[in-house]
Amino acid sequence: MSWYRNSVWFVKGLREYTRGGYESASKHFNPADVEVDVAGRSFLVTGANSGIGKATAKEIARRGGTVHLVCRNQERAEVAKEEIVTETGNQNILLHIVDISNPKEVWKFAEKFRNEHQLNVLINNAGCMVNSRELTEDGLEKNFATNTLGTYIMTTALLPLLEKAADARVITVSSGGMLVQKLNISDLQSGNGPFDGAMVYAQNKRQQVVLTEQWAKAHRNIHFSVMHPGWADTPAVRSSMPDFYRRMKDSLRTEAQGADTVLWLAVSAEAAKLPSGLFFQDRQPVPTHLPLAYTHSPPGDEEKLMQMLEEFSQNFKSVSPG
C-alpha cells in the first residue's frame, strides 16, 4: 500500500501544501487571532536560527514575548538573534547553544533552564533529514536522535516547568509526510533493510504525532498540538531535498507562511479552545491518517513507543550532571 499512500499524499500536497494552498486557506483566517500582546510570556523555540523556527521567533518577538532561541550553531545563532532584535526592537531575546541530537546535552540544558527561567510555551521545531544512515557520538541514528528522542527529552524535561505556568502550550512542528507512515516500533533506529532518509524522516514525524497525542492524555494542564507547515522554501528543504526543491521551488510557501500556524497555536486564544493533542494544518485540525491508507497502529504500540523513549532517555540522563 505504500505506492497508494505516497501518490495520494503527493496529490494532496500539490493541492494543499503549496503557496496556493496557503493563499486559499488564509482567506478564512481571522487576523485578530494573532494580533495579540504576549509581553510577560516566555517562549522557547528549538532550531530557531533559520527557516520556520526563526520566522516563528521573529513574529513572537514582534508581539512582545520573551523568546529563548535554542540553536546548534553559535555563529548562525548570533546572526539570527541580532536580526530578530533589530527588526522587532525586542531586547528580550535569549540564546542557548544546544545540539538536539545529543541527549546528554538536551538533559543538561533543560535541567539548567528549569532552575533559571519561566516558560509558557515550548515550540519543538528543530529537526533534520539525513539521507544516509549516520550515527551520533552516542551511537544513535541521527534522524531519530534529533527528531524523536531530542523532542521527547526536551519536552519531558520541561514539563515540570510548564505544569506551573499559566496557559501552558507545547507545539511540535511535524510534516504531512507522516501520512505515508504507520508507526513502527520494531526498528526505531532504522538499522534493518535499505535506508531511505525521506521515509525515516516521515516515520519520525509520525512518532511526533503519537507523542503529542500521548502527552495530551497524560498532562491535562498543558495544551499540546502538532502541525504541518506545508511545503515551505527553507534552507533545510533546499539542502535535504534538492530534487524536490528544484521541481517545486516556484510553488513553495514562504518561511512566514510555513510558520503561520505555529504562531497561531502559540499565541492565539482560539487555538487553546480546541482539544489538546490535535494535528493542525493552516489553523485547522486535520486527520492524522489518509483514507484507506492502513496507517493506524494498535494503542499498545503507541504506549510502547512512550516506554521505549523513556528508557532511551533515562540512559542518557543518568550520566548527565545534575
Tab-separated table of C-alpha atoms in Angstrom:
chain	number	residue	atom	x	y	z
A	1	MET	CA	0.000	0.000	0.000
A	2	SER	CA	3.000	2.355	0.139
A	3	TRP	CA	2.543	3.368	-3.525
A	4	TYR	CA	-1.059	4.340	-2.725
A	5	ARG	CA	-0.098	6.363	0.337
A	6	ASN	CA	2.710	8.152	-1.480
A	7	SER	CA	0.624	9.040	-4.520
A	8	VAL	CA	-2.411	10.223	-2.508
A	9	TRP	CA	-0.160	12.265	-0.228
A	10	PHE	CA	1.614	13.923	-3.181
A	11	VAL	CA	-1.648	14.846	-4.910
A	12	LYS	CA	-2.943	16.213	-1.607
A	13	GLY	CA	0.303	18.145	-1.245
A	14	LEU	CA	0.056	19.763	-4.658
A	15	ARG	CA	-3.418	20.964	-3.748
A	16	GLU	CA	-2.972	21.981	-0.102
A	17	TYR	CA	0.676	22.224	0.921
A	18	THR	CA	1.948	24.706	-1.677
A	19	ARG	CA	1.789	28.503	-1.610
A	20	GLY	CA	-1.532	28.345	-3.464
A	21	GLY	CA	-2.947	26.112	-0.734
A	22	TYR	CA	-1.913	28.611	1.911
A	23	GLU	CA	-3.365	31.554	-0.008
A	24	SER	CA	-6.663	29.715	-0.358
A	25	ALA	CA	-6.800	28.701	3.316
A	26	SER	CA	-5.759	32.133	4.587
A	27	LYS	CA	-8.863	33.732	3.127
A	28	HIS	CA	-10.688	32.210	6.084
A	29	PHE	CA	-8.192	33.297	8.762
A	30	ASN	CA	-9.188	35.849	11.386
A	31	PRO	CA	-6.238	38.299	11.546
A	32	ALA	CA	-7.276	39.293	15.082
A	33	ASP	CA	-6.345	35.805	16.316
A	34	VAL	CA	-2.643	36.655	16.157
A	35	GLU	CA	-2.870	40.410	16.754
A	36	VAL	CA	-2.094	39.959	20.424
A	37	ASP	CA	0.351	41.268	23.007
A	38	VAL	CA	2.283	38.445	24.676
A	39	ALA	CA	4.589	40.602	26.818
A	40	GLY	CA	5.375	38.777	30.041
A	41	ARG	CA	5.051	35.337	28.445
A	42	SER	CA	8.082	33.172	27.754
A	43	PHE	CA	8.581	31.075	24.600
A	44	LEU	CA	11.301	28.550	23.777
A	45	VAL	CA	11.889	27.761	20.099
A	46	THR	CA	14.284	24.990	19.048
A	47	GLY	CA	16.019	25.221	15.680
A	48	ALA	CA	15.472	28.977	15.778
A	49	ASN	CA	18.372	30.260	13.687
A	50	SER	CA	16.721	29.747	10.273
A	51	GLY	CA	13.602	28.688	8.420
A	52	ILE	CA	10.306	28.229	10.202
A	53	GLY	CA	11.922	28.430	13.642
A	54	LYS	CA	13.407	31.854	13.009
A	55	ALA	CA	10.216	33.123	11.341
A	56	THR	CA	8.199	31.981	14.364
A	57	ALA	CA	10.616	33.504	16.861
A	58	LYS	CA	10.567	36.808	14.989
A	59	GLU	CA	6.765	37.027	15.000
A	60	ILE	CA	6.575	36.209	18.712
A	61	ALA	CA	9.224	38.870	19.378
A	62	ARG	CA	7.152	41.423	17.431
A	63	ARG	CA	4.322	40.728	19.867
A	64	GLY	CA	6.481	41.396	22.919
A	65	GLY	CA	7.205	37.865	24.109
A	66	THR	CA	10.430	36.776	25.757
A	67	VAL	CA	11.972	34.350	23.260
A	68	HIS	CA	14.596	31.711	24.030
A	69	LEU	CA	16.377	30.654	20.844
A	70	VAL	CA	17.777	27.123	21.088
A	71	CYS	CA	20.269	26.583	18.258
A	72	ARG	CA	23.130	24.242	17.417
A	73	ASN	CA	25.496	26.610	15.596
A	74	GLN	CA	26.810	29.559	17.627
A	75	GLU	CA	27.742	31.760	14.677
A	76	ARG	CA	24.435	31.375	12.806
A	77	ALA	CA	22.517	31.734	16.049
A	78	GLU	CA	24.194	35.050	16.862
A	79	VAL	CA	23.297	36.382	13.404
A	80	ALA	CA	19.676	35.259	13.828
A	81	LYS	CA	19.401	36.837	17.267
A	82	GLU	CA	20.797	40.146	16.018
A	83	GLU	CA	18.350	40.107	13.088
A	84	ILE	CA	15.362	39.441	15.366
A	85	VAL	CA	16.338	42.148	17.856
A	86	THR	CA	16.997	44.681	15.086
A	87	GLU	CA	13.778	44.001	13.172
A	88	THR	CA	11.456	43.793	16.178
A	89	GLY	CA	13.058	46.128	18.707
A	90	ASN	CA	12.542	43.416	21.324
A	91	GLN	CA	15.595	43.044	23.560
A	92	ASN	CA	14.221	40.031	25.443
A	93	ILE	CA	15.790	37.504	23.086
A	94	LEU	CA	17.998	34.924	24.803
A	95	LEU	CA	20.323	32.482	23.073
A	96	HIS	CA	21.164	28.903	24.109
A	97	ILE	CA	23.540	26.654	22.165
A	98	VAL	CA	22.320	23.039	22.264
A	99	ASP	CA	22.670	20.120	19.853
A	100	ILE	CA	19.235	18.473	19.950
A	101	SER	CA	20.742	15.237	18.566
A	102	ASN	CA	22.867	14.914	21.734
A	103	PRO	CA	20.588	13.605	24.515
A	104	LYS	CA	23.068	14.359	27.297
A	105	GLU	CA	23.271	17.972	26.132
A	106	VAL	CA	19.485	18.278	25.973
A	107	TRP	CA	19.067	16.939	29.507
A	108	LYS	CA	21.798	19.217	30.840
A	109	PHE	CA	20.304	22.286	29.140
A	110	ALA	CA	16.722	21.573	30.211
A	111	GLU	CA	17.634	20.918	33.834
A	112	LYS	CA	19.580	24.199	33.993
A	113	PHE	CA	16.809	26.095	32.191
A	114	ARG	CA	14.222	24.786	34.664
A	115	ASN	CA	16.160	26.323	37.536
A	116	GLU	CA	16.745	29.713	35.919
A	117	HIS	CA	13.709	30.639	33.803
A	118	GLN	CA	9.961	30.513	33.491
A	119	LEU	CA	8.291	29.011	30.427
A	120	ASN	CA	4.790	29.301	28.998
A	121	VAL	CA	5.214	27.852	25.507
A	122	LEU	CA	7.624	25.239	24.124
A	123	ILE	CA	7.958	25.026	20.340
A	124	ASN	CA	9.727	21.859	19.174
A	125	ASN	CA	10.861	22.921	15.718
A	126	ALA	CA	14.424	21.560	15.399
A	127	GLY	CA	14.720	18.666	13.008
A	128	CYS	CA	16.848	17.083	10.323
A	129	MET	CA	16.619	14.796	7.315
A	130	VAL	CA	19.872	12.931	6.869
A	131	ASN	CA	19.739	10.885	3.674
A	132	SER	CA	22.302	8.265	4.610
A	133	ARG	CA	22.464	6.333	7.869
A	134	GLU	CA	24.723	8.328	10.193
A	135	LEU	CA	25.337	7.680	13.875
A	136	THR	CA	25.861	10.324	16.531
A	137	GLU	CA	28.717	10.117	19.028
A	138	ASP	CA	26.289	8.196	21.272
A	139	GLY	CA	25.684	5.582	18.573
A	140	LEU	CA	22.177	6.847	17.761
A	141	GLU	CA	20.827	7.125	14.220
A	142	LYS	CA	20.889	10.875	13.618
A	143	ASN	CA	17.330	11.447	12.363
A	144	PHE	CA	15.871	9.513	15.298
A	145	ALA	CA	18.205	11.228	17.784
A	146	THR	CA	17.145	14.693	16.611
A	147	ASN	CA	13.532	14.414	15.532
A	148	THR	CA	12.195	11.897	18.028
A	149	LEU	CA	14.450	11.386	21.037
A	150	GLY	CA	15.570	15.031	21.203
A	151	THR	CA	11.964	16.213	21.035
A	152	TYR	CA	10.958	13.669	23.678
A	153	ILE	CA	13.696	14.647	26.127
A	154	MET	CA	13.286	18.400	25.667
A	155	THR	CA	9.558	18.170	26.297
A	156	THR	CA	9.720	15.653	29.135
A	157	ALA	CA	12.421	17.609	30.957
A	158	LEU	CA	10.493	20.893	30.707
A	159	LEU	CA	7.062	19.512	31.650
A	160	PRO	CA	7.515	20.344	35.379
A	161	LEU	CA	8.155	23.987	34.429
A	162	LEU	CA	5.204	24.095	32.049
A	163	GLU	CA	2.906	22.497	34.633
A	164	LYS	CA	3.422	25.584	36.812
A	165	ALA	CA	2.737	28.096	34.006
A	166	ALA	CA	-0.456	29.880	33.019
A	167	ASP	CA	-1.921	28.791	29.665
A	168	ALA	CA	0.999	26.444	29.007
A	169	ARG	CA	1.382	25.061	25.485
A	170	VAL	CA	3.639	22.653	23.600
A	171	ILE	CA	3.707	22.832	19.796
A	172	THR	CA	5.679	20.349	17.697
A	173	VAL	CA	6.459	21.011	14.035
A	174	SER	CA	5.806	17.763	12.188
A	175	SER	CA	5.219	17.130	8.482
A	176	GLY	CA	2.494	15.931	6.170
A	177	GLY	CA	4.986	13.267	5.147
A	178	MET	CA	3.998	11.371	8.274
A	179	LEU	CA	0.748	10.470	6.482
A	180	VAL	CA	2.638	7.871	4.427
A	181	GLN	CA	3.971	6.069	7.508
A	182	LYS	CA	2.459	3.672	10.024
A	183	LEU	CA	4.103	3.768	13.453
A	184	ASN	CA	6.912	1.210	13.521
A	185	ILE	CA	8.353	0.496	16.953
A	186	SER	CA	10.353	-2.554	15.844
A	187	ASP	CA	13.194	-0.567	14.242
A	188	LEU	CA	13.376	2.883	15.816
A	189	GLN	CA	16.923	3.462	14.581
A	190	SER	CA	16.372	2.228	11.028
A	191	GLY	CA	19.039	-0.428	11.156
A	192	ASN	CA	17.144	-3.075	9.184
A	193	GLY	CA	16.946	-3.095	5.408
A	194	PRO	CA	17.728	-0.307	2.910
A	195	PHE	CA	17.936	3.198	4.361
A	196	ASP	CA	15.609	5.832	2.872
A	197	GLY	CA	16.168	9.193	4.570
A	198	ALA	CA	12.832	10.659	3.470
A	199	MET	CA	10.893	7.675	4.834
A	200	VAL	CA	12.896	7.646	8.084
A	201	TYR	CA	12.076	11.344	8.486
A	202	ALA	CA	8.397	10.630	7.779
A	203	GLN	CA	8.429	7.855	10.402
A	204	ASN	CA	9.944	10.271	12.937
A	205	LYS	CA	7.188	12.751	12.131
A	206	ARG	CA	4.559	10.041	12.692
A	207	GLN	CA	6.238	9.383	16.044
A	208	GLN	CA	5.899	13.082	16.929
A	209	VAL	CA	2.154	12.894	16.262
A	210	VAL	CA	1.892	9.894	18.584
A	211	LEU	CA	3.967	11.663	21.255
A	212	THR	CA	1.648	14.667	21.131
A	213	GLU	CA	-1.464	12.507	21.475
A	214	GLN	CA	0.018	10.585	24.395
A	215	TRP	CA	1.242	13.707	26.210
A	216	ALA	CA	-2.183	15.313	25.809
A	217	LYS	CA	-3.780	12.362	27.610
A	218	ALA	CA	-1.253	12.431	30.453
A	219	HIS	CA	-0.903	16.190	31.096
A	220	ARG	CA	-4.281	17.878	31.207
A	221	ASN	CA	-2.952	21.264	32.376
A	222	ILE	CA	-0.906	21.774	29.200
A	223	HIS	CA	-2.279	22.276	25.676
A	224	PHE	CA	-0.400	20.075	23.181
A	225	SER	CA	-0.562	20.360	19.418
A	226	VAL	CA	1.388	19.156	16.412
A	227	MET	CA	1.297	20.735	12.977
A	228	HIS	CA	2.285	20.543	9.325
A	229	PRO	CA	3.732	23.805	7.942
A	230	GLY	CA	3.107	22.861	4.323
A	231	TRP	CA	5.880	22.776	1.750
A	232	ALA	CA	7.979	25.850	2.542
A	233	ASP	CA	11.137	27.280	0.991
A	234	THR	CA	13.603	26.784	3.857
A	235	PRO	CA	17.347	26.076	3.989
A	236	ALA	CA	16.545	22.577	5.298
A	237	VAL	CA	14.370	21.747	2.282
A	238	ARG	CA	16.979	23.087	-0.127
A	239	SER	CA	19.807	21.041	1.404
A	240	SER	CA	17.966	17.811	2.305
A	241	MET	CA	15.589	17.552	-0.677
A	242	PRO	CA	17.399	19.168	-3.633
A	243	ASP	CA	15.429	17.315	-6.338
A	244	PHE	CA	12.098	18.154	-4.713
A	245	TYR	CA	13.219	21.771	-4.316
A	246	ARG	CA	14.187	22.076	-7.982
A	247	ARG	CA	10.794	20.754	-9.092
A	248	MET	CA	8.694	22.715	-6.623
A	249	LYS	CA	10.633	25.908	-5.821
A	250	ASP	CA	8.221	28.208	-7.665
A	251	SER	CA	5.264	26.817	-5.717
A	252	LEU	CA	6.726	26.630	-2.213
A	253	ARG	CA	5.402	28.673	0.686
A	254	THR	CA	7.485	31.419	2.252
A	255	GLU	CA	9.019	30.762	5.653
A	256	ALA	CA	6.459	33.129	7.228
A	257	GLN	CA	3.583	31.226	5.596
A	258	GLY	CA	5.020	27.957	6.887
A	259	ALA	CA	5.307	29.457	10.374
A	260	ASP	CA	1.806	30.946	10.447
A	261	THR	CA	0.082	28.008	12.144
A	262	VAL	CA	2.925	27.637	14.657
A	263	LEU	CA	2.434	31.278	15.628
A	264	TRP	CA	-1.355	30.841	15.776
A	265	LEU	CA	-1.018	27.800	18.025
A	266	ALA	CA	1.477	29.619	20.243
A	267	VAL	CA	-0.304	32.945	20.813
A	268	SER	CA	-3.985	32.824	19.886
A	269	ALA	CA	-6.789	32.341	22.383
A	270	GLU	CA	-8.734	30.426	19.729
A	271	ALA	CA	-6.150	27.649	19.493
A	272	ALA	CA	-6.353	26.922	23.219
A	273	LYS	CA	-10.134	26.458	22.985
A	274	LEU	CA	-9.662	23.378	20.791
A	275	PRO	CA	-8.941	19.950	22.302
A	276	SER	CA	-5.366	19.127	23.221
A	277	GLY	CA	-3.444	16.605	21.114
A	278	LEU	CA	-4.669	17.507	17.628
A	279	PHE	CA	-2.767	17.736	14.317
A	280	PHE	CA	-3.093	21.104	12.531
A	281	GLN	CA	-2.665	22.472	9.041
A	282	ASP	CA	-3.425	26.108	8.183
A	283	ARG	CA	-5.036	26.833	11.582
A	284	GLN	CA	-7.420	23.876	11.319
A	285	PRO	CA	-7.299	20.423	12.925
A	286	VAL	CA	-6.961	17.767	10.212
A	287	PRO	CA	-6.946	13.940	10.182
A	288	THR	CA	-3.725	12.119	11.002
A	289	HIS	CA	-4.408	9.310	8.512
A	290	LEU	CA	-5.238	9.233	4.801
A	291	PRO	CA	-8.401	7.320	3.778
A	292	LEU	CA	-7.720	3.611	3.139
A	293	ALA	CA	-4.012	4.065	3.888
A	294	TYR	CA	-3.861	1.489	6.699
A	295	THR	CA	-1.547	3.611	8.838
A	296	HIS	CA	-3.434	3.185	12.113
A	297	SER	CA	-1.459	1.370	14.793
A	298	PRO	CA	-2.669	-0.544	17.853
A	299	PRO	CA	-2.872	1.588	21.036
A	300	GLY	CA	-0.411	-0.837	22.580
A	301	ASP	CA	2.250	0.203	20.069
A	302	GLU	CA	1.727	3.880	20.915
A	303	GLU	CA	2.108	3.187	24.629
A	304	LYS	CA	5.140	1.011	23.926
A	305	LEU	CA	6.773	3.869	21.986
A	306	MET	CA	6.495	6.079	25.077
A	307	GLN	CA	8.033	3.355	27.246
A	308	MET	CA	10.895	2.802	24.821
A	309	LEU	CA	11.690	6.514	24.579
A	310	GLU	CA	11.577	6.849	28.349
A	311	GLU	CA	14.096	4.028	28.677
A	312	PHE	CA	16.314	5.586	25.993
A	313	SER	CA	16.150	8.995	27.664
A	314	GLN	CA	16.924	7.734	31.169
A	315	ASN	CA	20.085	6.063	29.894
A	316	PHE	CA	21.443	9.488	28.996
A	317	LYS	CA	20.074	11.309	32.000
A	318	SER	CA	21.984	9.046	34.355
A	319	VAL	CA	25.334	10.233	33.009
A	320	SER	CA	24.473	13.931	32.838
A	321	PRO	CA	25.347	16.401	35.592
A	322	GLY	CA	22.521	17.250	37.973
